[in-house]
């Protein structure tokens, strides 16, 4: 799936001001996530899960992108990552889609979603999904405006909330890919 990764990264990064982050950017990504989690801007703290450096480093080593947008000062203002779903070479999950509170309203989340879909198209297509809390109306609106649909609604037994599985099939991947039933394990 990631055989043309360098070419795909270059092409996808050309969209807007999205950058493919490197290992040296991981502390900034983790800092952004923590800043948002403690800013008081989230409706619920579970709307943005914490991530670890080891997790993000492993994604890079495995050839999966960490996407970011930097502000005028060169600081990371928006972030997301793409991970494979267990046991399915054509399905991926978008994790930690987030924008700094002072950068909201600039369309950064939509730009990251566009770059993620472009990366998938460059790497053979597939199904891109995201877990979004049902009461996270801002995030749900962004996904819906970006062409995603609600593929499923699940109960997160650990965190005790309803999760919408948002999905979009890449345009160059014509066959229908069913939504896997193992989302219950994905957090």
Short mmCIF file of N, CA and C in Angstrom, two decimals:
data_model
loop_
_atom_site.label_atom_id
_atom_site.label_comp_id
_atom_site.label_asym_id
_atom_site.label_seq_id
_atom_site.Cartn_x
_atom_site.Cartn_y
_atom_site.Cartn_z
N UNK A 1 0.81 -1.20 0.00
CA UNK A 1 0.00 0.00 0.00
C UNK A 1 0.86 1.27 0.00
N UNK A 2 2.03 1.27 0.61
CA UNK A 2 2.81 2.49 0.74
C UNK A 2 4.04 2.49 -0.16
N UNK A 3 4.00 1.77 -1.27
CA UNK A 3 5.19 1.63 -2.10
C UNK A 3 5.63 2.95 -2.73
N UNK A 4 4.75 3.87 -3.05
CA UNK A 4 5.12 5.15 -3.64
C UNK A 4 4.99 6.28 -2.63
N UNK A 5 5.38 6.02 -1.41
CA UNK A 5 5.13 6.95 -0.32
C UNK A 5 5.76 8.31 -0.54
N UNK A 6 7.01 8.38 -0.95
CA UNK A 6 7.67 9.67 -1.11
C UNK A 6 6.96 10.52 -2.16
N UNK A 7 6.63 9.92 -3.29
CA UNK A 7 5.91 10.64 -4.34
C UNK A 7 4.53 11.07 -3.84
N UNK A 8 3.85 10.17 -3.13
CA UNK A 8 2.52 10.48 -2.61
C UNK A 8 2.60 11.61 -1.59
N UNK A 9 3.60 11.58 -0.73
CA UNK A 9 3.75 12.65 0.25
C UNK A 9 3.94 13.99 -0.44
N UNK A 10 4.79 14.03 -1.44
CA UNK A 10 5.05 15.28 -2.15
C UNK A 10 3.79 15.81 -2.82
N UNK A 11 3.03 14.93 -3.46
CA UNK A 11 1.81 15.36 -4.14
C UNK A 11 0.75 15.81 -3.15
N UNK A 12 0.54 15.06 -2.09
CA UNK A 12 -0.49 15.43 -1.12
C UNK A 12 -0.11 16.70 -0.38
N UNK A 13 1.16 16.91 -0.11
CA UNK A 13 1.59 18.10 0.62
C UNK A 13 1.39 19.36 -0.22
N UNK A 14 1.31 19.21 -1.54
CA UNK A 14 1.11 20.37 -2.40
C UNK A 14 -0.27 20.99 -2.21
N UNK A 15 -1.21 20.24 -1.65
CA UNK A 15 -2.53 20.78 -1.38
C UNK A 15 -2.44 21.75 -0.20
N UNK A 16 -2.83 22.99 -0.44
CA UNK A 16 -2.89 24.00 0.60
C UNK A 16 -1.53 24.14 1.30
N UNK A 17 -1.54 24.32 2.61
CA UNK A 17 -0.27 24.43 3.33
C UNK A 17 -0.05 23.21 4.23
N UNK A 18 -0.60 22.10 3.85
CA UNK A 18 -0.42 20.87 4.62
C UNK A 18 1.00 20.37 4.44
N UNK A 19 1.61 19.96 5.55
CA UNK A 19 2.96 19.41 5.52
C UNK A 19 2.94 17.99 6.03
N UNK A 20 3.84 17.19 5.52
CA UNK A 20 4.07 15.86 6.07
C UNK A 20 5.13 16.02 7.15
N UNK A 21 4.74 15.72 8.36
CA UNK A 21 5.62 15.94 9.50
C UNK A 21 6.66 14.84 9.60
N UNK A 22 7.76 15.18 10.24
CA UNK A 22 8.87 14.26 10.46
C UNK A 22 8.97 13.95 11.95
N UNK A 23 9.88 13.06 12.29
CA UNK A 23 10.04 12.68 13.69
C UNK A 23 10.35 13.89 14.57
N UNK A 24 11.09 14.85 14.05
CA UNK A 24 11.43 16.04 14.84
C UNK A 24 10.19 16.89 15.16
N UNK A 25 9.08 16.69 14.44
CA UNK A 25 7.85 17.44 14.67
C UNK A 25 6.94 16.78 15.70
N UNK A 26 7.25 15.56 16.11
CA UNK A 26 6.36 14.83 17.02
C UNK A 26 6.17 15.56 18.35
N UNK A 27 7.21 16.12 18.98
CA UNK A 27 6.95 16.87 20.22
C UNK A 27 5.95 18.02 20.02
N UNK A 28 6.00 18.68 18.88
CA UNK A 28 5.04 19.76 18.60
C UNK A 28 3.63 19.21 18.46
N UNK A 29 3.49 18.05 17.82
CA UNK A 29 2.17 17.42 17.67
C UNK A 29 1.61 17.03 19.03
N UNK A 30 2.43 16.41 19.85
CA UNK A 30 1.98 16.01 21.19
C UNK A 30 1.64 17.23 22.04
N UNK A 31 2.43 18.28 21.91
CA UNK A 31 2.17 19.52 22.64
C UNK A 31 0.85 20.15 22.20
N UNK A 32 0.59 20.15 20.89
CA UNK A 32 -0.66 20.70 20.38
C UNK A 32 -1.85 19.92 20.94
N UNK A 33 -1.77 18.60 20.89
CA UNK A 33 -2.86 17.77 21.42
C UNK A 33 -3.08 18.08 22.90
N UNK A 34 -2.02 18.14 23.68
CA UNK A 34 -2.16 18.41 25.12
C UNK A 34 -2.69 19.82 25.37
N UNK A 35 -2.22 20.79 24.59
CA UNK A 35 -2.71 22.17 24.74
C UNK A 35 -4.21 22.24 24.49
N UNK A 36 -4.68 21.54 23.47
CA UNK A 36 -6.11 21.54 23.17
C UNK A 36 -6.88 20.82 24.27
N UNK A 37 -6.34 19.69 24.73
CA UNK A 37 -7.02 18.91 25.77
C UNK A 37 -7.17 19.70 27.07
N UNK A 38 -6.25 20.60 27.36
CA UNK A 38 -6.29 21.36 28.61
C UNK A 38 -6.79 22.80 28.43
N UNK A 39 -7.19 23.15 27.22
CA UNK A 39 -7.59 24.53 26.93
C UNK A 39 -9.00 24.89 27.39
N UNK A 40 -9.81 23.87 27.65
CA UNK A 40 -11.20 24.14 28.00
C UNK A 40 -12.10 24.33 26.79
N UNK A 41 -11.56 24.15 25.59
CA UNK A 41 -12.36 24.34 24.38
C UNK A 41 -13.09 23.08 23.93
N UNK A 42 -12.69 21.92 24.45
CA UNK A 42 -13.36 20.67 24.08
C UNK A 42 -14.66 20.56 24.85
N UNK A 43 -15.70 20.05 24.19
CA UNK A 43 -16.95 19.82 24.89
C UNK A 43 -16.77 18.75 25.95
N UNK A 44 -15.98 17.73 25.64
CA UNK A 44 -15.66 16.65 26.56
C UNK A 44 -14.20 16.29 26.34
N UNK A 45 -13.48 15.92 27.38
CA UNK A 45 -12.06 15.60 27.24
C UNK A 45 -11.83 14.40 26.32
N UNK A 46 -12.80 13.48 26.25
CA UNK A 46 -12.62 12.31 25.39
C UNK A 46 -12.77 12.65 23.91
N UNK A 47 -13.08 13.88 23.57
CA UNK A 47 -13.18 14.26 22.16
C UNK A 47 -11.83 14.28 21.47
N UNK A 48 -10.75 14.32 22.24
CA UNK A 48 -9.40 14.27 21.67
C UNK A 48 -8.56 13.38 22.57
N UNK A 49 -8.21 12.21 22.06
CA UNK A 49 -7.43 11.24 22.83
C UNK A 49 -5.97 11.64 22.88
N UNK A 50 -5.30 11.39 23.99
CA UNK A 50 -3.85 11.62 24.03
C UNK A 50 -3.14 10.60 23.15
N UNK A 51 -2.00 10.98 22.64
CA UNK A 51 -1.16 10.09 21.83
C UNK A 51 0.22 10.06 22.46
N UNK A 52 1.02 9.08 22.06
CA UNK A 52 2.38 8.96 22.59
C UNK A 52 3.39 9.14 21.47
N UNK A 53 4.60 9.54 21.85
CA UNK A 53 5.67 9.67 20.87
C UNK A 53 5.96 8.33 20.21
N UNK A 54 5.98 7.26 20.99
CA UNK A 54 6.25 5.93 20.43
C UNK A 54 5.22 5.55 19.36
N UNK A 55 3.96 5.86 19.63
CA UNK A 55 2.89 5.55 18.67
C UNK A 55 3.11 6.30 17.35
N UNK A 56 3.42 7.59 17.44
CA UNK A 56 3.61 8.40 16.23
C UNK A 56 4.89 8.03 15.49
N UNK A 57 5.95 7.73 16.23
CA UNK A 57 7.20 7.28 15.60
C UNK A 57 6.97 5.99 14.83
N UNK A 58 6.22 5.06 15.42
CA UNK A 58 5.94 3.79 14.75
C UNK A 58 5.16 4.01 13.45
N UNK A 59 4.20 4.93 13.47
CA UNK A 59 3.46 5.22 12.24
C UNK A 59 4.40 5.69 11.14
N UNK A 60 5.32 6.60 11.49
CA UNK A 60 6.29 7.08 10.50
C UNK A 60 7.16 5.94 9.99
N UNK A 61 7.64 5.09 10.90
CA UNK A 61 8.49 3.96 10.49
C UNK A 61 7.75 3.02 9.56
N UNK A 62 6.44 2.87 9.79
CA UNK A 62 5.63 1.97 8.96
C UNK A 62 5.17 2.63 7.66
N UNK A 63 5.51 3.90 7.47
CA UNK A 63 5.19 4.58 6.22
C UNK A 63 3.86 5.30 6.19
N UNK A 64 3.28 5.56 7.35
CA UNK A 64 2.00 6.26 7.41
C UNK A 64 2.23 7.72 7.79
N UNK A 65 1.45 8.62 7.21
CA UNK A 65 1.73 10.04 7.39
C UNK A 65 1.20 10.64 8.69
N UNK A 66 1.97 11.61 9.16
CA UNK A 66 1.54 12.55 10.18
C UNK A 66 1.39 13.86 9.42
N UNK A 67 0.19 14.41 9.41
CA UNK A 67 -0.09 15.61 8.64
C UNK A 67 -0.23 16.81 9.57
N UNK A 68 0.29 17.94 9.15
CA UNK A 68 0.18 19.13 9.97
C UNK A 68 0.12 20.40 9.14
N UNK A 69 -0.36 21.43 9.78
CA UNK A 69 -0.37 22.77 9.19
C UNK A 69 0.25 23.69 10.22
N UNK A 70 1.23 24.46 9.78
CA UNK A 70 1.90 25.40 10.67
C UNK A 70 1.36 26.81 10.42
N UNK A 71 1.32 27.60 11.50
CA UNK A 71 0.85 28.98 11.38
C UNK A 71 1.97 29.88 10.87
N UNK A 72 1.71 31.17 10.81
CA UNK A 72 2.68 32.12 10.28
C UNK A 72 3.98 32.13 11.07
N UNK A 73 3.91 31.78 12.35
CA UNK A 73 5.10 31.75 13.20
C UNK A 73 5.85 30.42 13.10
N UNK A 74 5.36 29.51 12.29
CA UNK A 74 6.00 28.21 12.13
C UNK A 74 5.63 27.20 13.20
N UNK A 75 4.63 27.53 14.03
CA UNK A 75 4.16 26.61 15.07
C UNK A 75 3.05 25.73 14.50
N UNK A 76 3.01 24.49 14.97
CA UNK A 76 1.98 23.56 14.51
C UNK A 76 0.61 24.05 14.98
N UNK A 77 -0.29 24.28 14.04
CA UNK A 77 -1.62 24.79 14.35
C UNK A 77 -2.71 23.74 14.15
N UNK A 78 -2.43 22.70 13.39
CA UNK A 78 -3.40 21.63 13.15
C UNK A 78 -2.65 20.34 12.88
N UNK A 79 -3.28 19.21 13.23
CA UNK A 79 -2.60 17.93 13.16
C UNK A 79 -3.60 16.81 12.96
N UNK A 80 -3.15 15.75 12.30
CA UNK A 80 -3.85 14.47 12.28
C UNK A 80 -2.86 13.39 11.85
N UNK A 81 -3.25 12.15 12.05
CA UNK A 81 -2.44 11.02 11.60
C UNK A 81 -3.35 9.99 10.94
N UNK A 82 -2.75 9.17 10.10
CA UNK A 82 -3.47 8.08 9.44
C UNK A 82 -2.84 6.78 9.90
N UNK A 83 -3.69 5.84 10.32
CA UNK A 83 -3.23 4.53 10.77
C UNK A 83 -4.00 3.46 10.02
N UNK A 84 -3.38 2.31 9.82
CA UNK A 84 -4.13 1.20 9.21
C UNK A 84 -5.07 0.59 10.24
N UNK A 85 -6.17 0.04 9.75
CA UNK A 85 -7.05 -0.74 10.63
C UNK A 85 -6.58 -2.18 10.59
N UNK A 86 -6.56 -2.82 11.73
CA UNK A 86 -6.08 -4.20 11.84
C UNK A 86 -6.78 -5.11 10.84
N UNK A 87 -5.96 -5.86 10.09
CA UNK A 87 -6.49 -6.92 9.24
C UNK A 87 -7.13 -6.47 7.95
N UNK A 88 -7.00 -5.20 7.57
CA UNK A 88 -7.63 -4.73 6.35
C UNK A 88 -6.68 -3.79 5.63
N UNK A 89 -6.13 -4.24 4.50
CA UNK A 89 -5.16 -3.44 3.74
C UNK A 89 -5.78 -2.23 3.06
N UNK A 90 -7.10 -2.15 3.00
CA UNK A 90 -7.76 -1.05 2.30
C UNK A 90 -8.52 -0.11 3.22
N UNK A 91 -8.37 -0.24 4.52
CA UNK A 91 -9.08 0.63 5.45
C UNK A 91 -8.11 1.28 6.42
N UNK A 92 -8.33 2.57 6.62
CA UNK A 92 -7.47 3.37 7.47
C UNK A 92 -8.33 4.21 8.40
N UNK A 93 -7.74 4.63 9.50
CA UNK A 93 -8.45 5.47 10.44
C UNK A 93 -7.67 6.76 10.63
N UNK A 94 -8.40 7.84 10.63
CA UNK A 94 -7.83 9.16 10.89
C UNK A 94 -7.89 9.37 12.40
N UNK A 95 -6.78 9.75 12.98
CA UNK A 95 -6.73 9.94 14.44
C UNK A 95 -6.29 11.36 14.77
N UNK A 96 -6.82 11.84 15.88
CA UNK A 96 -6.39 13.10 16.48
C UNK A 96 -6.49 14.29 15.55
N UNK A 97 -7.54 14.36 14.76
CA UNK A 97 -7.76 15.54 13.93
C UNK A 97 -8.04 16.70 14.87
N UNK A 98 -7.14 17.67 14.89
CA UNK A 98 -7.31 18.77 15.84
C UNK A 98 -6.72 20.06 15.30
N UNK A 99 -7.28 21.16 15.76
CA UNK A 99 -6.83 22.50 15.38
C UNK A 99 -6.69 23.34 16.64
N UNK A 100 -5.62 24.07 16.74
CA UNK A 100 -5.39 24.97 17.86
C UNK A 100 -6.57 25.93 17.98
N UNK A 101 -7.03 26.22 19.21
CA UNK A 101 -8.17 27.12 19.38
C UNK A 101 -8.00 28.47 18.68
N UNK A 102 -6.79 29.01 18.63
CA UNK A 102 -6.59 30.31 17.99
C UNK A 102 -6.49 30.20 16.46
N UNK A 103 -6.58 29.00 15.92
CA UNK A 103 -6.55 28.81 14.46
C UNK A 103 -7.86 28.27 13.92
N UNK A 104 -8.86 28.13 14.78
CA UNK A 104 -10.15 27.60 14.33
C UNK A 104 -10.80 28.55 13.33
N UNK A 105 -11.58 27.99 12.44
CA UNK A 105 -12.30 28.77 11.46
C UNK A 105 -11.51 29.09 10.20
N UNK A 106 -10.30 28.58 10.08
CA UNK A 106 -9.48 28.84 8.91
C UNK A 106 -9.51 27.69 7.90
N UNK A 107 -10.31 26.66 8.19
CA UNK A 107 -10.43 25.54 7.26
C UNK A 107 -9.31 24.52 7.34
N UNK A 108 -8.53 24.55 8.43
CA UNK A 108 -7.39 23.63 8.53
C UNK A 108 -7.82 22.18 8.60
N UNK A 109 -8.90 21.87 9.32
CA UNK A 109 -9.34 20.47 9.43
C UNK A 109 -9.73 19.94 8.05
N UNK A 110 -10.45 20.73 7.30
CA UNK A 110 -10.86 20.30 5.95
C UNK A 110 -9.63 20.09 5.07
N UNK A 111 -8.63 20.95 5.20
CA UNK A 111 -7.41 20.80 4.41
C UNK A 111 -6.68 19.52 4.78
N UNK A 112 -6.65 19.19 6.07
CA UNK A 112 -6.01 17.94 6.49
C UNK A 112 -6.78 16.73 5.96
N UNK A 113 -8.11 16.80 5.99
CA UNK A 113 -8.92 15.70 5.45
C UNK A 113 -8.66 15.53 3.95
N UNK A 114 -8.57 16.63 3.23
CA UNK A 114 -8.29 16.57 1.79
C UNK A 114 -6.93 15.93 1.53
N UNK A 115 -5.93 16.33 2.30
CA UNK A 115 -4.58 15.76 2.13
C UNK A 115 -4.56 14.28 2.47
N UNK A 116 -5.31 13.88 3.51
CA UNK A 116 -5.37 12.46 3.88
C UNK A 116 -5.99 11.64 2.75
N UNK A 117 -7.07 12.14 2.17
CA UNK A 117 -7.70 11.43 1.06
C UNK A 117 -6.78 11.40 -0.16
N UNK A 118 -6.06 12.48 -0.40
CA UNK A 118 -5.12 12.50 -1.52
C UNK A 118 -4.01 11.47 -1.30
N UNK A 119 -3.49 11.38 -0.08
CA UNK A 119 -2.46 10.37 0.22
C UNK A 119 -2.99 8.98 -0.06
N UNK A 120 -4.23 8.72 0.35
CA UNK A 120 -4.82 7.40 0.11
C UNK A 120 -4.97 7.13 -1.38
N UNK A 121 -5.40 8.13 -2.14
CA UNK A 121 -5.52 7.95 -3.59
C UNK A 121 -4.18 7.65 -4.22
N UNK A 122 -3.13 8.31 -3.76
CA UNK A 122 -1.79 8.07 -4.29
C UNK A 122 -1.28 6.68 -3.93
N UNK A 123 -1.86 6.08 -2.91
CA UNK A 123 -1.41 4.77 -2.43
C UNK A 123 -2.44 3.68 -2.67
N UNK A 124 -3.30 3.84 -3.67
CA UNK A 124 -4.20 2.76 -4.06
C UNK A 124 -5.61 2.87 -3.57
N UNK A 125 -5.96 3.93 -2.88
CA UNK A 125 -7.34 4.11 -2.45
C UNK A 125 -7.66 3.40 -1.16
N UNK A 126 -8.92 3.16 -0.96
CA UNK A 126 -9.37 2.50 0.25
C UNK A 126 -10.47 3.28 0.94
N UNK A 127 -10.70 2.92 2.17
CA UNK A 127 -11.76 3.50 2.97
C UNK A 127 -11.13 4.23 4.14
N UNK A 128 -11.42 5.52 4.30
CA UNK A 128 -10.90 6.31 5.41
C UNK A 128 -12.02 6.53 6.41
N UNK A 129 -11.75 6.21 7.65
CA UNK A 129 -12.76 6.34 8.70
C UNK A 129 -12.21 7.17 9.85
N UNK A 130 -13.12 7.59 10.71
CA UNK A 130 -12.75 8.29 11.94
C UNK A 130 -13.81 8.00 12.98
N UNK A 131 -13.37 7.93 14.22
CA UNK A 131 -14.29 7.78 15.35
C UNK A 131 -14.54 9.17 15.91
N UNK A 132 -15.80 9.58 15.93
CA UNK A 132 -16.15 10.91 16.43
C UNK A 132 -17.27 10.75 17.45
N UNK A 133 -17.07 11.33 18.63
CA UNK A 133 -18.11 11.27 19.65
C UNK A 133 -19.40 11.87 19.09
N UNK A 134 -20.51 11.22 19.36
CA UNK A 134 -21.79 11.67 18.81
C UNK A 134 -22.12 13.10 19.26
N UNK A 135 -21.66 13.48 20.44
CA UNK A 135 -21.96 14.83 20.93
C UNK A 135 -20.90 15.86 20.53
N UNK A 136 -19.94 15.47 19.70
CA UNK A 136 -18.92 16.39 19.21
C UNK A 136 -19.42 16.98 17.88
N UNK A 137 -20.37 17.89 18.00
CA UNK A 137 -21.07 18.40 16.83
C UNK A 137 -20.16 19.18 15.88
N UNK A 138 -19.17 19.88 16.41
CA UNK A 138 -18.25 20.63 15.54
C UNK A 138 -17.49 19.67 14.63
N UNK A 139 -16.94 18.61 15.19
CA UNK A 139 -16.18 17.64 14.39
C UNK A 139 -17.09 16.91 13.40
N UNK A 140 -18.26 16.52 13.84
CA UNK A 140 -19.19 15.84 12.93
C UNK A 140 -19.51 16.73 11.73
N UNK A 141 -19.72 18.02 11.97
CA UNK A 141 -20.03 18.95 10.89
C UNK A 141 -18.89 19.03 9.88
N UNK A 142 -17.65 19.07 10.38
CA UNK A 142 -16.49 19.13 9.48
C UNK A 142 -16.42 17.89 8.60
N UNK A 143 -16.62 16.72 9.20
CA UNK A 143 -16.58 15.48 8.42
C UNK A 143 -17.70 15.45 7.39
N UNK A 144 -18.90 15.83 7.78
CA UNK A 144 -20.02 15.82 6.83
C UNK A 144 -19.78 16.80 5.69
N UNK A 145 -19.28 18.00 5.99
CA UNK A 145 -18.98 18.98 4.94
C UNK A 145 -17.86 18.52 4.02
N UNK A 146 -17.04 17.59 4.49
CA UNK A 146 -15.92 17.09 3.70
C UNK A 146 -16.28 15.82 2.93
N UNK A 147 -17.56 15.45 2.91
CA UNK A 147 -17.99 14.32 2.11
C UNK A 147 -18.03 12.98 2.83
N UNK A 148 -17.77 12.97 4.12
CA UNK A 148 -17.87 11.73 4.89
C UNK A 148 -19.33 11.47 5.23
N UNK A 149 -19.66 10.23 5.51
CA UNK A 149 -21.00 9.88 5.95
C UNK A 149 -20.89 9.06 7.23
N UNK A 150 -21.99 9.01 7.96
CA UNK A 150 -22.00 8.20 9.18
C UNK A 150 -22.24 6.75 8.78
N UNK A 151 -21.22 5.92 8.96
CA UNK A 151 -21.31 4.51 8.58
C UNK A 151 -21.85 3.64 9.70
N UNK A 152 -21.69 4.10 10.93
CA UNK A 152 -22.14 3.29 12.06
C UNK A 152 -22.22 4.17 13.30
N UNK A 153 -22.91 3.68 14.30
CA UNK A 153 -23.02 4.33 15.60
C UNK A 153 -22.80 3.25 16.65
N UNK A 154 -21.78 3.45 17.49
CA UNK A 154 -21.38 2.43 18.46
C UNK A 154 -21.30 3.02 19.86
N UNK A 155 -21.40 2.16 20.85
CA UNK A 155 -21.22 2.55 22.24
C UNK A 155 -19.78 2.26 22.65
N UNK A 156 -19.07 3.27 23.16
CA UNK A 156 -17.72 3.08 23.69
C UNK A 156 -17.88 2.70 25.15
N UNK A 157 -17.72 1.42 25.44
CA UNK A 157 -17.96 0.91 26.78
C UNK A 157 -16.93 1.43 27.79
N UNK A 158 -15.72 1.67 27.33
CA UNK A 158 -14.66 2.16 28.23
C UNK A 158 -14.93 3.60 28.68
N UNK A 159 -15.22 4.47 27.72
CA UNK A 159 -15.42 5.89 28.01
C UNK A 159 -16.89 6.24 28.27
N UNK A 160 -17.80 5.32 27.94
CA UNK A 160 -19.24 5.51 28.19
C UNK A 160 -19.84 6.65 27.36
N UNK A 161 -19.65 6.57 26.05
CA UNK A 161 -20.28 7.55 25.16
C UNK A 161 -20.53 6.90 23.80
N UNK A 162 -21.42 7.53 23.03
CA UNK A 162 -21.73 7.04 21.69
C UNK A 162 -20.70 7.59 20.71
N UNK A 163 -20.28 6.71 19.77
CA UNK A 163 -19.27 7.05 18.78
C UNK A 163 -19.87 6.90 17.38
N UNK A 164 -19.76 7.95 16.59
CA UNK A 164 -20.13 7.88 15.18
C UNK A 164 -18.91 7.43 14.39
N UNK A 165 -19.08 6.43 13.57
CA UNK A 165 -18.02 6.03 12.65
C UNK A 165 -18.27 6.78 11.35
N UNK A 166 -17.41 7.75 11.09
CA UNK A 166 -17.52 8.55 9.87
C UNK A 166 -16.62 7.89 8.82
N UNK A 167 -17.10 7.79 7.60
CA UNK A 167 -16.34 7.09 6.56
C UNK A 167 -16.45 7.79 5.22
N UNK A 168 -15.38 7.65 4.45
CA UNK A 168 -15.39 8.10 3.06
C UNK A 168 -14.51 7.16 2.27
N UNK A 169 -15.03 6.76 1.14
CA UNK A 169 -14.28 5.91 0.23
C UNK A 169 -13.51 6.80 -0.73
N UNK A 170 -12.25 6.48 -0.96
CA UNK A 170 -11.46 7.27 -1.90
C UNK A 170 -12.04 7.12 -3.30
N UNK A 171 -12.07 8.21 -4.06
CA UNK A 171 -12.69 8.18 -5.39
C UNK A 171 -12.11 7.14 -6.34
N UNK A 172 -10.82 6.84 -6.27
CA UNK A 172 -10.26 5.89 -7.23
C UNK A 172 -10.41 4.45 -6.79
N UNK A 173 -11.13 4.22 -5.70
CA UNK A 173 -11.32 2.87 -5.20
C UNK A 173 -12.79 2.51 -5.41
N UNK A 174 -13.10 1.95 -6.56
CA UNK A 174 -14.48 1.80 -7.01
C UNK A 174 -15.29 0.76 -6.24
N UNK A 175 -14.68 -0.32 -5.82
CA UNK A 175 -15.48 -1.36 -5.17
C UNK A 175 -15.89 -0.93 -3.77
N UNK A 176 -17.04 -1.40 -3.37
CA UNK A 176 -17.56 -1.06 -2.05
C UNK A 176 -16.80 -1.82 -0.97
N UNK A 177 -16.39 -1.10 0.04
CA UNK A 177 -15.67 -1.72 1.15
C UNK A 177 -16.56 -1.63 2.38
N UNK A 178 -16.99 -2.75 2.93
CA UNK A 178 -17.85 -2.69 4.11
C UNK A 178 -17.07 -2.15 5.31
N UNK A 179 -17.79 -1.47 6.19
CA UNK A 179 -17.17 -0.96 7.40
C UNK A 179 -16.86 -2.14 8.31
N UNK A 180 -15.61 -2.31 8.72
CA UNK A 180 -15.25 -3.45 9.58
C UNK A 180 -15.97 -3.41 10.92
N UNK A 181 -16.16 -4.56 11.51
CA UNK A 181 -16.88 -4.64 12.78
C UNK A 181 -15.96 -4.55 13.99
N UNK A 182 -14.67 -4.29 13.78
CA UNK A 182 -13.75 -4.28 14.91
C UNK A 182 -13.47 -2.88 15.43
N UNK A 183 -14.33 -1.93 15.13
CA UNK A 183 -14.14 -0.58 15.65
C UNK A 183 -14.27 -0.53 17.17
N UNK A 184 -14.96 -1.47 17.74
CA UNK A 184 -15.13 -1.48 19.19
C UNK A 184 -13.77 -1.44 19.89
N UNK A 185 -12.73 -2.04 19.28
CA UNK A 185 -11.40 -2.10 19.89
C UNK A 185 -10.59 -0.84 19.65
N UNK A 186 -10.96 -0.06 18.63
CA UNK A 186 -10.15 1.10 18.25
C UNK A 186 -10.47 2.29 19.15
N UNK A 187 -9.47 2.83 19.81
CA UNK A 187 -9.70 4.03 20.64
C UNK A 187 -8.77 5.12 20.29
#
